[in-house]
mmCIF file of C-alpha atoms in Angstrom:
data_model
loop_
_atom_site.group_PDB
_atom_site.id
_atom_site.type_symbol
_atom_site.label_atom_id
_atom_site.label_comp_id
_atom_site.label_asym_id
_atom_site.label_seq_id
_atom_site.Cartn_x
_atom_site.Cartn_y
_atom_site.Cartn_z
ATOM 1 C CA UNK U 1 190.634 117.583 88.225
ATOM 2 C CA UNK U 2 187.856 114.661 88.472
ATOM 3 C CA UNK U 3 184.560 114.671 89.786
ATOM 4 C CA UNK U 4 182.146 112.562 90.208
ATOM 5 C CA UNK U 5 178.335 113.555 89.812
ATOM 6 C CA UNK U 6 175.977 112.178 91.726
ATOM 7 C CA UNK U 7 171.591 112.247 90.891
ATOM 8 C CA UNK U 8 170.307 112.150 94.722
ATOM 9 C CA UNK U 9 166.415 110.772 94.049
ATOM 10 C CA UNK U 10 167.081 106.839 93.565
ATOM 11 C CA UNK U 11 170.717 107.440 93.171
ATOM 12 C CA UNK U 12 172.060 107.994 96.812
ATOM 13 C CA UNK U 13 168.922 108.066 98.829
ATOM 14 C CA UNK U 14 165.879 106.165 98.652
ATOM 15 C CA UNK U 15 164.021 109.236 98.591
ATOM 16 C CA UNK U 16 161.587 110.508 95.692
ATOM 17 C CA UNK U 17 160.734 114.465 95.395
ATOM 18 C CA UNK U 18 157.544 114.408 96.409
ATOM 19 C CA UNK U 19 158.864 113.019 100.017
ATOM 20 C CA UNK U 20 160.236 116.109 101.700
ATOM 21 C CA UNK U 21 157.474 118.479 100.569
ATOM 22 C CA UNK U 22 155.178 115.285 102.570
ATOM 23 C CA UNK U 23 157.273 115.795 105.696
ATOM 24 C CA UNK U 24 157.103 119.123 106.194
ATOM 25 C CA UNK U 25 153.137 119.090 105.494
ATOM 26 C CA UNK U 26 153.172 116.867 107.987
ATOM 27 C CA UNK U 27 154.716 118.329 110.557
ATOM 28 C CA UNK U 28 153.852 121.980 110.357
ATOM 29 C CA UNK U 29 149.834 121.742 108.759
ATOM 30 C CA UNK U 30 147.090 120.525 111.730
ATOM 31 C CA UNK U 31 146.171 116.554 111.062
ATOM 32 C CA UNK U 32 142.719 117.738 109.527
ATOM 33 C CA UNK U 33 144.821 120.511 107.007
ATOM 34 C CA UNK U 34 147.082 117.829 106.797
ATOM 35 C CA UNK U 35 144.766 114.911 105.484
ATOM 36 C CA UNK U 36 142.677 117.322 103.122
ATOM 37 C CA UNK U 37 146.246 118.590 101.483
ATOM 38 C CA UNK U 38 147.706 114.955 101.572
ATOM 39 C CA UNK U 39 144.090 113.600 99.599
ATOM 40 C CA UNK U 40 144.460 116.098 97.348
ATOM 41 C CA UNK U 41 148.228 115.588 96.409
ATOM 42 C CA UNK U 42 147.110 112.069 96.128
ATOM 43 C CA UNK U 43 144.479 112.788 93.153
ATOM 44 C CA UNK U 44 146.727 114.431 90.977
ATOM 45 C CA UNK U 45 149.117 111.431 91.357
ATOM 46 C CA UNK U 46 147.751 109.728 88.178
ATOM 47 C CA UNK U 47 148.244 113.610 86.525
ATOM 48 C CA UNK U 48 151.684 113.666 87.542
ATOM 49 C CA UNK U 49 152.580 110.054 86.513
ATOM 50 C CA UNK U 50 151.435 110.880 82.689
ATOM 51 C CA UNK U 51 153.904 113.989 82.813
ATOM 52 C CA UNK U 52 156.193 112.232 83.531
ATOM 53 C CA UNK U 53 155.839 109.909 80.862
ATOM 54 C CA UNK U 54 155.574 112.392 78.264
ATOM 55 C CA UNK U 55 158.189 114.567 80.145
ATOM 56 C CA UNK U 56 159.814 114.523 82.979
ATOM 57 C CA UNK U 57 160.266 118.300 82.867
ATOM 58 C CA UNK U 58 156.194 118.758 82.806
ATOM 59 C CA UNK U 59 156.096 116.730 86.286
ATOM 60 C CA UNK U 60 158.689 118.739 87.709
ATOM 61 C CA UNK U 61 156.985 122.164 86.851
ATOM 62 C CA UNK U 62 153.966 120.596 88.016
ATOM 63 C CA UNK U 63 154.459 119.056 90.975
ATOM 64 C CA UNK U 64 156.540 122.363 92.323
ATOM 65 C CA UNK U 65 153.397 124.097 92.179
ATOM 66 C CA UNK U 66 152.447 122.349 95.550
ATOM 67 C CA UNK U 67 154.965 124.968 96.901
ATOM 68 C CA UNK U 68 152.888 127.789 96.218
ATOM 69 C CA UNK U 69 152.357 130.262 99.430
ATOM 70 C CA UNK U 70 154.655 128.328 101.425
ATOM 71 C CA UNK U 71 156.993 130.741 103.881
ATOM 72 C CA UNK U 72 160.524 130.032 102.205
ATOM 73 C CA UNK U 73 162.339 130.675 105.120
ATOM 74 C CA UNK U 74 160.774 128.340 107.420
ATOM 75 C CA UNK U 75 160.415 125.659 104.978
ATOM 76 C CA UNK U 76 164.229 126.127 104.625
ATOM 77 C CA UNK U 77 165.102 126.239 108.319
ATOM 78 C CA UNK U 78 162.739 122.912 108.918
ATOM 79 C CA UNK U 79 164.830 120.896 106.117
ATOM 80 C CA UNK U 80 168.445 121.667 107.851
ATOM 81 C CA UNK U 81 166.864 121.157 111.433
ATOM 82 C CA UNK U 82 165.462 117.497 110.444
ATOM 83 C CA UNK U 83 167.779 116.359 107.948
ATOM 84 C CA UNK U 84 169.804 114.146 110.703
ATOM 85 C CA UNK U 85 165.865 112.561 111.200
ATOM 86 C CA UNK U 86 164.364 112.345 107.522
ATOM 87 C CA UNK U 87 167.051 112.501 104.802
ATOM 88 C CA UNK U 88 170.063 111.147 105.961
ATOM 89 C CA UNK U 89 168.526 107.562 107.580
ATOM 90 C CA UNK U 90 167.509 107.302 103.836
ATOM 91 C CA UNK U 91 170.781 107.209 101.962
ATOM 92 C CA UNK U 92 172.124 104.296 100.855
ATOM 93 C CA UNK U 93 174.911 102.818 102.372
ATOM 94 C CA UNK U 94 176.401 101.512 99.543
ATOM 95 C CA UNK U 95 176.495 105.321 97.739
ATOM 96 C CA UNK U 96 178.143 106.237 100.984
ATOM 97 C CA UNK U 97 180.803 104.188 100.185
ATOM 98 C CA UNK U 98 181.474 105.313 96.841
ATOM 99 C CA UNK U 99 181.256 108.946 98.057
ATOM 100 C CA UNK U 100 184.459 108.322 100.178
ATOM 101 C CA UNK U 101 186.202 105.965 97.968
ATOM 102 C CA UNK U 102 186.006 109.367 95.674
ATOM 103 C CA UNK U 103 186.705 111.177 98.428
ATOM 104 C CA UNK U 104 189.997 109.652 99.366
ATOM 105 C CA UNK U 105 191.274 109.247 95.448
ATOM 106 C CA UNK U 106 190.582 113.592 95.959
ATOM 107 C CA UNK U 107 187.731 113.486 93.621
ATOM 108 C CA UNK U 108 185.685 116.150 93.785
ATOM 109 C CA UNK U 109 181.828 115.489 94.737
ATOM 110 C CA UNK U 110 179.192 116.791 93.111
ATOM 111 C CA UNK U 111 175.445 116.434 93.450
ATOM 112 C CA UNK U 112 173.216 117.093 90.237
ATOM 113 C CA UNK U 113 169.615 116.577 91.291
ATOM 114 C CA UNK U 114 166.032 118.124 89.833
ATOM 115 C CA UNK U 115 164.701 118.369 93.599
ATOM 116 C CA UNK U 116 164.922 121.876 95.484
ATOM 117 C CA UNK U 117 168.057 123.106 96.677
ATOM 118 C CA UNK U 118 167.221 123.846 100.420
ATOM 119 C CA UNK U 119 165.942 120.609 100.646
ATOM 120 C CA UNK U 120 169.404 118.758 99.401
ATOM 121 C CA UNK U 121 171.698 121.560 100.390
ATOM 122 C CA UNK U 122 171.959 120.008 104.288
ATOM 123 C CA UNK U 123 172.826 116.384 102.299
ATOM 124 C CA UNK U 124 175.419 118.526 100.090
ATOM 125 C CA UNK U 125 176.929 119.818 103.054
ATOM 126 C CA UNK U 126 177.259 116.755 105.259
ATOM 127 C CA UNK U 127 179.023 114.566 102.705
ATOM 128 C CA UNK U 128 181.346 117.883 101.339
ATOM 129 C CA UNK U 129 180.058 118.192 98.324
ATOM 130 C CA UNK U 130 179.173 120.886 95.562
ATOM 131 C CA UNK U 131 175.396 121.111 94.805
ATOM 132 C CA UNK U 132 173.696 121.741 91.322
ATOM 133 C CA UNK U 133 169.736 121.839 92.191
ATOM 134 C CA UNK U 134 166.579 123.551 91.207
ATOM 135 C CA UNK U 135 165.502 126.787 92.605
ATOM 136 C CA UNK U 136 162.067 128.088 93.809
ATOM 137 C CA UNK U 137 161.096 131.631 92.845
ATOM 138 C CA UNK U 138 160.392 133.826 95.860
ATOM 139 C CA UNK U 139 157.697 136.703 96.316
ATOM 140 C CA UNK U 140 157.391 138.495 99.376
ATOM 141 C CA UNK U 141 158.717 135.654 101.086
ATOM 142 C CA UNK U 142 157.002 132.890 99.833
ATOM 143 C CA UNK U 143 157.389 130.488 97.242
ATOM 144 C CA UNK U 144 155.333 131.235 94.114
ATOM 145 C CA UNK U 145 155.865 127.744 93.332
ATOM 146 C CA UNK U 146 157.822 128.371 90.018
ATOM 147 C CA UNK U 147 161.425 127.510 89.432
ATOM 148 C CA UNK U 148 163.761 130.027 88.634
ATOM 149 C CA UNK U 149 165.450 128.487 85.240
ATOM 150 C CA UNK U 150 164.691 124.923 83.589
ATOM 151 C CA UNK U 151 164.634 122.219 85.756
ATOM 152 C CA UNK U 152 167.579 120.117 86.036
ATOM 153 C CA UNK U 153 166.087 117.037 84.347
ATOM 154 C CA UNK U 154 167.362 115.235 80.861
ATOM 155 C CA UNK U 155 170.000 117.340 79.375
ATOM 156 C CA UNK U 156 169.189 120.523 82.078
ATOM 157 C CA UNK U 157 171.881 118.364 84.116
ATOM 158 C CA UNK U 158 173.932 117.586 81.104
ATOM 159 C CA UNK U 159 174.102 121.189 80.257
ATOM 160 C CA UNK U 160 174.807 122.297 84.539
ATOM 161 C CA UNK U 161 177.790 119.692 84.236
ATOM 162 C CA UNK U 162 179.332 120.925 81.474
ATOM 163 C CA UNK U 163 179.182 124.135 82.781
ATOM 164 C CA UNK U 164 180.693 123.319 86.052
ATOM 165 C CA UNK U 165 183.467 121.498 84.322
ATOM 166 C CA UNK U 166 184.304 124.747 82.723
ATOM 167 C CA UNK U 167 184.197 126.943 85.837
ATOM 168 C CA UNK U 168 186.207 124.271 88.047
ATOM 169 C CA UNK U 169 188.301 122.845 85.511
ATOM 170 C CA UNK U 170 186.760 119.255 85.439
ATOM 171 C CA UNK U 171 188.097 117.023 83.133
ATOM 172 C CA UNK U 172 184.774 114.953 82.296
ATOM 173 C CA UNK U 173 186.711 112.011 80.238
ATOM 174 C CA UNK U 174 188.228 111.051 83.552
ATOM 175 C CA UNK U 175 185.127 111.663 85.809
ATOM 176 C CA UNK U 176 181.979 109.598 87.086
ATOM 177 C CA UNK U 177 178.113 110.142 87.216
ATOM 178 C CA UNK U 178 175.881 108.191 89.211
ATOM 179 C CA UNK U 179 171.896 108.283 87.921
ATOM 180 C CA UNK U 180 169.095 105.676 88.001
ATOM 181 C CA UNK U 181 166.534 106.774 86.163
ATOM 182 C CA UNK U 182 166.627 106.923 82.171
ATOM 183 C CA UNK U 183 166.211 110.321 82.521
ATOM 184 C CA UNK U 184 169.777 111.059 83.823
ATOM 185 C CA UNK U 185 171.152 109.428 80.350
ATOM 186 C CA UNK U 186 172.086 112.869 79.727
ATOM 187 C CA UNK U 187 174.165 113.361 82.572
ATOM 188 C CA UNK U 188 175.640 110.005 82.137
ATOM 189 C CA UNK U 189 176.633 110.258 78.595
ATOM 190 C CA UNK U 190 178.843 113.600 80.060
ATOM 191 C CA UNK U 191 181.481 111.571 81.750
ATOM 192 C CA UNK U 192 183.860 108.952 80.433
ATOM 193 C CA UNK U 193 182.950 106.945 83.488
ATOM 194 C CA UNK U 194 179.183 106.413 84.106
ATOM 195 C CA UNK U 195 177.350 104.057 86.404
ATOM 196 C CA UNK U 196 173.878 103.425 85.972
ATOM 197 C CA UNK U 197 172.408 102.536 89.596
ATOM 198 C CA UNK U 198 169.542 100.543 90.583
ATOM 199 C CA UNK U 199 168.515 101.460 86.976
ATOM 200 C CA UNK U 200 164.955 101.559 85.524
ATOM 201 C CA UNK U 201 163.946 99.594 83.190
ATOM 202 C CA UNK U 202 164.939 101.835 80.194
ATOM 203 C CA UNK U 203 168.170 103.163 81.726
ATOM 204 C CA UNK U 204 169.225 99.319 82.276
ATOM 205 C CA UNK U 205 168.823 98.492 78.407
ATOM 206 C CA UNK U 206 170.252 101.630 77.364
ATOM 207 C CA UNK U 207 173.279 100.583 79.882
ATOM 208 C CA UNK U 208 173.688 97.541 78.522
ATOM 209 C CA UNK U 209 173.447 98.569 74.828
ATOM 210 C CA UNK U 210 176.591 101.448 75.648
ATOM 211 C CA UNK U 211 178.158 98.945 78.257
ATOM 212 C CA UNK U 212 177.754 101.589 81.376
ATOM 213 C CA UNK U 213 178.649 99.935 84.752
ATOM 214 C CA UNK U 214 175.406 98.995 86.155
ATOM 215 C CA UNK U 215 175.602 99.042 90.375
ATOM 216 C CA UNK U 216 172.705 97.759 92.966
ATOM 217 C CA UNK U 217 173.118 100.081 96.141
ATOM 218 C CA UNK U 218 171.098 99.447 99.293
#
């Protein structure tokens, strides 16, 4: 069987994962709780950014800490009620497109993504597809703001591929993967066909150097 892997952050939305936890702030926190929360998030932006340079696994473990004390539940019932009005105007037309084309050849669609599963899971289930994404601990019904397991960054999605290819008898030298940051090389380097789309600076050289398609969506 093929598959074909899709990143979601970049890749088939125009969405980063800092963006959902923003909407539901927004919505559910008074303006005033709001503000002080959103200047806050906004001074550890330079923080973040270094992590990320050194590691994108450091950001990720970072930045989930903003989930801390958050009810699970509702945060999880909020993302399925407003994903037809925040995350699915976002994705990109173009990835659309290639989801069906996949579709219709009876590939079978997979999303690989380092953002929260409850917060891609209404995405995952809209287009049909399987979903390999991060998960929040829970304590008493609240997020501790810790993932359960690595996060699904760098070769954390390389290793989740493999593995699904084993349970679901994926033959990765005929398959896709869709990623645009340099960080998805991994998950790339899986498949024996990988696109590289709307790439980052680094991913596009390293494309170029291993001759990876490189795509523009919008």
């Amino acid at each position: 069987m093929v598959a074909a892997f899709f990143d979601v952050d970049g890749t088939l939305t125009a969405t980063n994962v800092l963006m959902p936890l923003v909407w539901f702030m927004k919505a559910n926190l008074p303006k005033w709780r709001y503000l002080l929360w959103l200047g806050q998030l906004t001074c550890r932006i330079p923080v973040y950014f270094v992590a990320d340079q050194i590691d994108r696994r450091l950001f990720v473990k970072a930045f989930f800490r903003q989930y801390e004390g958050i009810r699970a539940e509702e945060a999880k019932i909020w993302c399925s009620e407003h994903f037809e009005t925040h995350l699915k105007p976002r994705i990109y037309s173009d990835a659309l497109r290639q989801v069906q084309w996949h579709k219709r050849h009876g590939h079978r669609i997979v999303l690989v993504t380092g953002g929260a599963d409850f917060v891609v899971e209404p995405l995952a289930n809209w287009i049909g597809a399987d979903l390999l994404a991060a998960k929040l601990e829970e304590l008493d019904g609240r997020f501790t703001g810790r993932l359960i397991g690595e996060p699904l960054i760098g070769e954390g999605k390389a290793k989740a591929i493999h593995n699904y290819a084993d349970e679901h008898g994926i033959d990765l030298t005929k398959s896709y993967a869709y990623g645009d940051s340099v960080s998805d090389a991994p998950m790339l380097a899986c498949v024996g066909n990988p696109v590289a789309v709307n790439p980052d600076r680094k991913l596009r050289r390293l494309a170029l150097k291993r001759r990876w398609k490189i795509v523009q969506w919008r």
